[in-house]
PDB file of C-alpha atoms in Angstrom:
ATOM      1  CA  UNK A   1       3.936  -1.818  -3.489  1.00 96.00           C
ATOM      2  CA  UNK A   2       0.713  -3.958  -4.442  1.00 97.00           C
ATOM      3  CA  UNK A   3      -2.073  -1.588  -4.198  1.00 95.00           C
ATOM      4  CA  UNK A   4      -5.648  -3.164  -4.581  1.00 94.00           C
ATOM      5  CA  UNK A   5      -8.128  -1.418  -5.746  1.00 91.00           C
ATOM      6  CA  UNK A   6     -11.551  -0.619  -4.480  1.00 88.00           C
ATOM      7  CA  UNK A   7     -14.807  -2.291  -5.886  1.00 85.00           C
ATOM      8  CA  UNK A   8     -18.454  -2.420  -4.709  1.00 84.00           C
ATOM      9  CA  UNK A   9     -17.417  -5.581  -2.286  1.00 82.00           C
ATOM     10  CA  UNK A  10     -14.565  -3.827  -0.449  1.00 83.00           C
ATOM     11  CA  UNK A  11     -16.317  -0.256  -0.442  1.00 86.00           C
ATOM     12  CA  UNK A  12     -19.149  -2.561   1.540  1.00 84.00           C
ATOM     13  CA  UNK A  13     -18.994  -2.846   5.415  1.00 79.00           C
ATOM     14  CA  UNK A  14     -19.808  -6.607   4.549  1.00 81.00           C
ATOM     15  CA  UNK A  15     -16.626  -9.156   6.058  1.00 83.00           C
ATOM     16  CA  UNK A  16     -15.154 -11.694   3.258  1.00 83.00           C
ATOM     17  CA  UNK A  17     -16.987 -15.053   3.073  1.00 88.00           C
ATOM     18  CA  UNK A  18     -14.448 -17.553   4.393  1.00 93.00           C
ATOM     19  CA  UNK A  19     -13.627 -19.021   1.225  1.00 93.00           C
ATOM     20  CA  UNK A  20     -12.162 -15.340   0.217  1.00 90.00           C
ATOM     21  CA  UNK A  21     -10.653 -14.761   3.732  1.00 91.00           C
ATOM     22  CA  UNK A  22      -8.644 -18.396   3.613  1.00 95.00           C
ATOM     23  CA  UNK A  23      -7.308 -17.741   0.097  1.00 95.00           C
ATOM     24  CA  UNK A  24      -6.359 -14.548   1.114  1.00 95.00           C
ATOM     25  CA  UNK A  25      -4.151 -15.776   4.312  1.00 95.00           C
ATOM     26  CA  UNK A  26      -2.666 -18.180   2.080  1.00 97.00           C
ATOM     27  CA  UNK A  27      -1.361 -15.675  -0.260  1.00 97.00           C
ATOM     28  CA  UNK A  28      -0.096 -13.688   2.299  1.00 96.00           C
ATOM     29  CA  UNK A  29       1.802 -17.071   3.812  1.00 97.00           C
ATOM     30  CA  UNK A  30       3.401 -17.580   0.924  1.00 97.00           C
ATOM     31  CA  UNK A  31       4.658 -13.867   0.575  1.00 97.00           C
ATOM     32  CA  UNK A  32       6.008 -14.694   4.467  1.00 96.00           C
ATOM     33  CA  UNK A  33       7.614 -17.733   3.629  1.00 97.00           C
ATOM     34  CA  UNK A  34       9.228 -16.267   0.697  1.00 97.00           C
ATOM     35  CA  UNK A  35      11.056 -13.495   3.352  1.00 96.00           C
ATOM     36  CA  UNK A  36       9.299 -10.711   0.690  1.00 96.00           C
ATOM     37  CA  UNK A  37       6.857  -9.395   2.582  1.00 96.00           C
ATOM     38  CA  UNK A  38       7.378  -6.203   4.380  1.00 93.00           C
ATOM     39  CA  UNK A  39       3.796  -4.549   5.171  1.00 94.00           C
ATOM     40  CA  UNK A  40      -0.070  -5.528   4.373  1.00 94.00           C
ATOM     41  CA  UNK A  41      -3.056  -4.270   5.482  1.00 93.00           C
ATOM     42  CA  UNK A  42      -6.832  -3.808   3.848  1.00 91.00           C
ATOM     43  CA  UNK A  43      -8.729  -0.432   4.934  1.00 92.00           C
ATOM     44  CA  UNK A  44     -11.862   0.309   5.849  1.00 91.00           C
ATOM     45  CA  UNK A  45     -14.773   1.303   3.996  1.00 91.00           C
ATOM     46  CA  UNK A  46     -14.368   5.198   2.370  1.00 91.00           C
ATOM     47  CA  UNK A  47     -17.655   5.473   4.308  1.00 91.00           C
ATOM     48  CA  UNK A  48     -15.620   5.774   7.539  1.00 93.00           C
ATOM     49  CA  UNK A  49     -12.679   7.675   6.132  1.00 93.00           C
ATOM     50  CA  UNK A  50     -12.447  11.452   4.668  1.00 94.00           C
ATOM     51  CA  UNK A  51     -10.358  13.434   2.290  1.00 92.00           C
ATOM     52  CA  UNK A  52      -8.405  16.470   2.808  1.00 94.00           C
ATOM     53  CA  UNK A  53      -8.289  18.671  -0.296  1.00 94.00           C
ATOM     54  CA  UNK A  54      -6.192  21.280  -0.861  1.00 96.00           C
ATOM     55  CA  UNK A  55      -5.674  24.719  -2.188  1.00 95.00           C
ATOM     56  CA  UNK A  56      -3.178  27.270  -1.737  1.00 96.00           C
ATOM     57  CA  UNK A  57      -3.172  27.693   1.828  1.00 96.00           C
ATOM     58  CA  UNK A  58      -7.188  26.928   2.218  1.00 95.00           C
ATOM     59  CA  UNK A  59      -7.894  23.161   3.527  1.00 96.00           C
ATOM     60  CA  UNK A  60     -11.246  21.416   3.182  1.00 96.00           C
ATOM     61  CA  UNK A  61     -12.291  18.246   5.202  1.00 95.00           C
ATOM     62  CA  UNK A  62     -14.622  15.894   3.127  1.00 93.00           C
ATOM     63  CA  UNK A  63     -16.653  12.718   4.741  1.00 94.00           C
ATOM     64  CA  UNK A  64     -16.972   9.993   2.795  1.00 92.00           C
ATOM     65  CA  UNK A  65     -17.812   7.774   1.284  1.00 91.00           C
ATOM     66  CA  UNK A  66     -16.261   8.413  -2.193  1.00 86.00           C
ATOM     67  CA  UNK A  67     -18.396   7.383  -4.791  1.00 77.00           C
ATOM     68  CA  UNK A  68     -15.991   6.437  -7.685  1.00 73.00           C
ATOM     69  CA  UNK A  69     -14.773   3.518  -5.987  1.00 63.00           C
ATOM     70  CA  UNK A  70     -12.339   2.459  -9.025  1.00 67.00           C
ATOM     71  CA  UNK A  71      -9.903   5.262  -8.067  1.00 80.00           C
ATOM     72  CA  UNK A  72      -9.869   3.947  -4.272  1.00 89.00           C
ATOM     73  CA  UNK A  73      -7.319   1.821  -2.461  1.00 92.00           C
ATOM     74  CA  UNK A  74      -8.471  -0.806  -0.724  1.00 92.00           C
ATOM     75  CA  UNK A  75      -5.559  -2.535   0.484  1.00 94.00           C
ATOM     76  CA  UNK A  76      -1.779  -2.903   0.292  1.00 96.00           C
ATOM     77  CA  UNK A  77       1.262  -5.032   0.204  1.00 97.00           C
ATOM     78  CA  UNK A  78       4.870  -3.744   0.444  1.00 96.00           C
ATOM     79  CA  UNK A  79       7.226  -6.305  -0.908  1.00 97.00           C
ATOM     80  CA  UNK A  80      10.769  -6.691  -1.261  1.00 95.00           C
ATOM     81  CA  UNK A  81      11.259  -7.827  -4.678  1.00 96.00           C
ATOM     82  CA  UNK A  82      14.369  -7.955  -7.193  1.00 96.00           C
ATOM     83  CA  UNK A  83      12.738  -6.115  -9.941  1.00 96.00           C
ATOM     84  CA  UNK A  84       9.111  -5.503 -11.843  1.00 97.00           C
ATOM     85  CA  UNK A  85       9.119  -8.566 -13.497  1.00 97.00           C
ATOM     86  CA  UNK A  86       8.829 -10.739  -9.810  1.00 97.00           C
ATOM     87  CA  UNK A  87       6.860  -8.032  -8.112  1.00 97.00           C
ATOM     88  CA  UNK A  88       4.097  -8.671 -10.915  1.00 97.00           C
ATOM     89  CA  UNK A  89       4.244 -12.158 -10.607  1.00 97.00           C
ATOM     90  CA  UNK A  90       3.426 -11.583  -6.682  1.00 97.00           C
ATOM     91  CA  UNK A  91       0.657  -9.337  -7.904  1.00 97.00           C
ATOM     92  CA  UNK A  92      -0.710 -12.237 -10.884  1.00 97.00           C
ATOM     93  CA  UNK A  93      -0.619 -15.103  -7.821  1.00 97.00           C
ATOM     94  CA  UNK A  94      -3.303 -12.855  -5.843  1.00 97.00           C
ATOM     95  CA  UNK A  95      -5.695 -14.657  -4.992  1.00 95.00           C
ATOM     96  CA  UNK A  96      -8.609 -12.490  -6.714  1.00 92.00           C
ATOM     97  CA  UNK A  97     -11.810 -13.333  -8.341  1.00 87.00           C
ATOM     98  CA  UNK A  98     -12.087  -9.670  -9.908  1.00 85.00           C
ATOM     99  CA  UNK A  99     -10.637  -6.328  -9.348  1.00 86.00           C
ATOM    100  CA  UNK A 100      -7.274  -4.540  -9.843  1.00 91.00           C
ATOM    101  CA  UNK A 101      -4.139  -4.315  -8.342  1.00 95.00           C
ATOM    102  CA  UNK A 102      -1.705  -1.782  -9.498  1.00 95.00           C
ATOM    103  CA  UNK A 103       2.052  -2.127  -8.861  1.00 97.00           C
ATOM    104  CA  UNK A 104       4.455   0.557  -8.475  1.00 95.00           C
ATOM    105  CA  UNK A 105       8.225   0.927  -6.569  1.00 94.00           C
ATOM    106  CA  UNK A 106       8.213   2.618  -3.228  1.00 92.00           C
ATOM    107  CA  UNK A 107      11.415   5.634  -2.904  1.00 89.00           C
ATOM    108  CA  UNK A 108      14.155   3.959  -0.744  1.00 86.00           C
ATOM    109  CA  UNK A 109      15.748   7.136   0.794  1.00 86.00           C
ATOM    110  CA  UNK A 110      18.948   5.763  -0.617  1.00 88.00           C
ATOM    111  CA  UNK A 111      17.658   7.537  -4.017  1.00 91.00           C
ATOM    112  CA  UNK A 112      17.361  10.923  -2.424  1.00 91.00           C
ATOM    113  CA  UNK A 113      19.983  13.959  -2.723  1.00 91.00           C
ATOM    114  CA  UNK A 114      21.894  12.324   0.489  1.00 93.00           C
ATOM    115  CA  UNK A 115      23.600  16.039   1.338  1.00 94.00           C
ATOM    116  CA  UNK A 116      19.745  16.958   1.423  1.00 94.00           C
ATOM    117  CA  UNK A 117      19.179  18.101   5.938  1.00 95.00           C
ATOM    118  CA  UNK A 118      16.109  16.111   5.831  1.00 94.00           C
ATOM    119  CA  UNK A 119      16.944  12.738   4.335  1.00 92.00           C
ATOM    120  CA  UNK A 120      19.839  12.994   6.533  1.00 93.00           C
ATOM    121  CA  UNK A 121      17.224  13.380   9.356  1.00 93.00           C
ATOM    122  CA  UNK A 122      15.415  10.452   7.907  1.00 90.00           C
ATOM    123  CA  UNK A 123      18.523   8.567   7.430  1.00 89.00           C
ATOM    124  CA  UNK A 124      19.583   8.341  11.178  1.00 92.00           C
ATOM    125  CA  UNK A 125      16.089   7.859  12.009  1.00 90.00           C
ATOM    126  CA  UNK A 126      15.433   5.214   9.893  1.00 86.00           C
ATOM    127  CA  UNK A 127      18.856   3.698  11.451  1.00 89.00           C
ATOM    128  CA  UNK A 128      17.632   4.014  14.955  1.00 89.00           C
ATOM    129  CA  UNK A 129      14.169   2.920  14.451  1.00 86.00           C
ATOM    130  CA  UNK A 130      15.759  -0.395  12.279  1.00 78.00           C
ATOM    131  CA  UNK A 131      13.582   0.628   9.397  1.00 66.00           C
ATOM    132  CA  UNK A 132      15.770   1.483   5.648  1.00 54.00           C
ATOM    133  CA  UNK A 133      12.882   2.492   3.628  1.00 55.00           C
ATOM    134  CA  UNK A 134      11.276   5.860   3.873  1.00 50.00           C
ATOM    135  CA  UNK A 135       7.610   6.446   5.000  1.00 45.00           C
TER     136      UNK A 135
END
């Protein structure tokens, strides 16, 4: 997973100039083309999300926006790559001007304890639904 990081620019309800947007839907063609693309999406402002925080059993709703925007996600890509090295070669070819994109592996379910109920649950569900990675 390629997770971008929030700045000033994304945290703004402002849409990309079209120079950004283009270069942007050319990276992403090139991560269809190459079959490794599995899931992308950018998110909304923290102004129009919220936060659920948690402790022990007590639950507490807070509004955004979130003020230390280098801590927030902006966007993602899930890619199907062979190992680190290509994933951050996927991550070095987007098409930013500034920011940060961190890269870590997503759990396939195959690495779970497979006699576990629940990731048997997720198993068949995941081969009914055509999906093999978990949530």
């Amino acid at each position: 997973m390629m997770i971008l990081n929030s700045d000033p620019q994304t945290e703004s309800t402002a849409e990309p100039d079209e120079e950004s947007l283009n270069a942007m839907g050319r990276y992403n063609d090139e991560l269809i083309k190459a079959g490794v693309l599995l899931a992308g999406e950018g998110l909304h402002p923290t102004s129009e999300g919220a936060r659920v925080e948690y402790s022990g059993e007590d639950r507490t709703i807070v509004d955004g926006p979130f003020t230390e925007t280098k801590e927030l996600i902006a966007g993602f890509w899930i890619i199907q790559a062979a190992n680190k090295a290509e994933a951050l070669e996927w991550a070095r070819r987007i098409p930013l001007k500034s920011g940060r994109v961190e890269v870590r592996r997503v759990f396939d379910v195959s690495e779970f304890p497979q006699d576990n109920e629940y990731v048997q649950k997720e198993v068949q569900w995941r081969e009914e639904h055509g999906e093999s990675r978990t949530a």
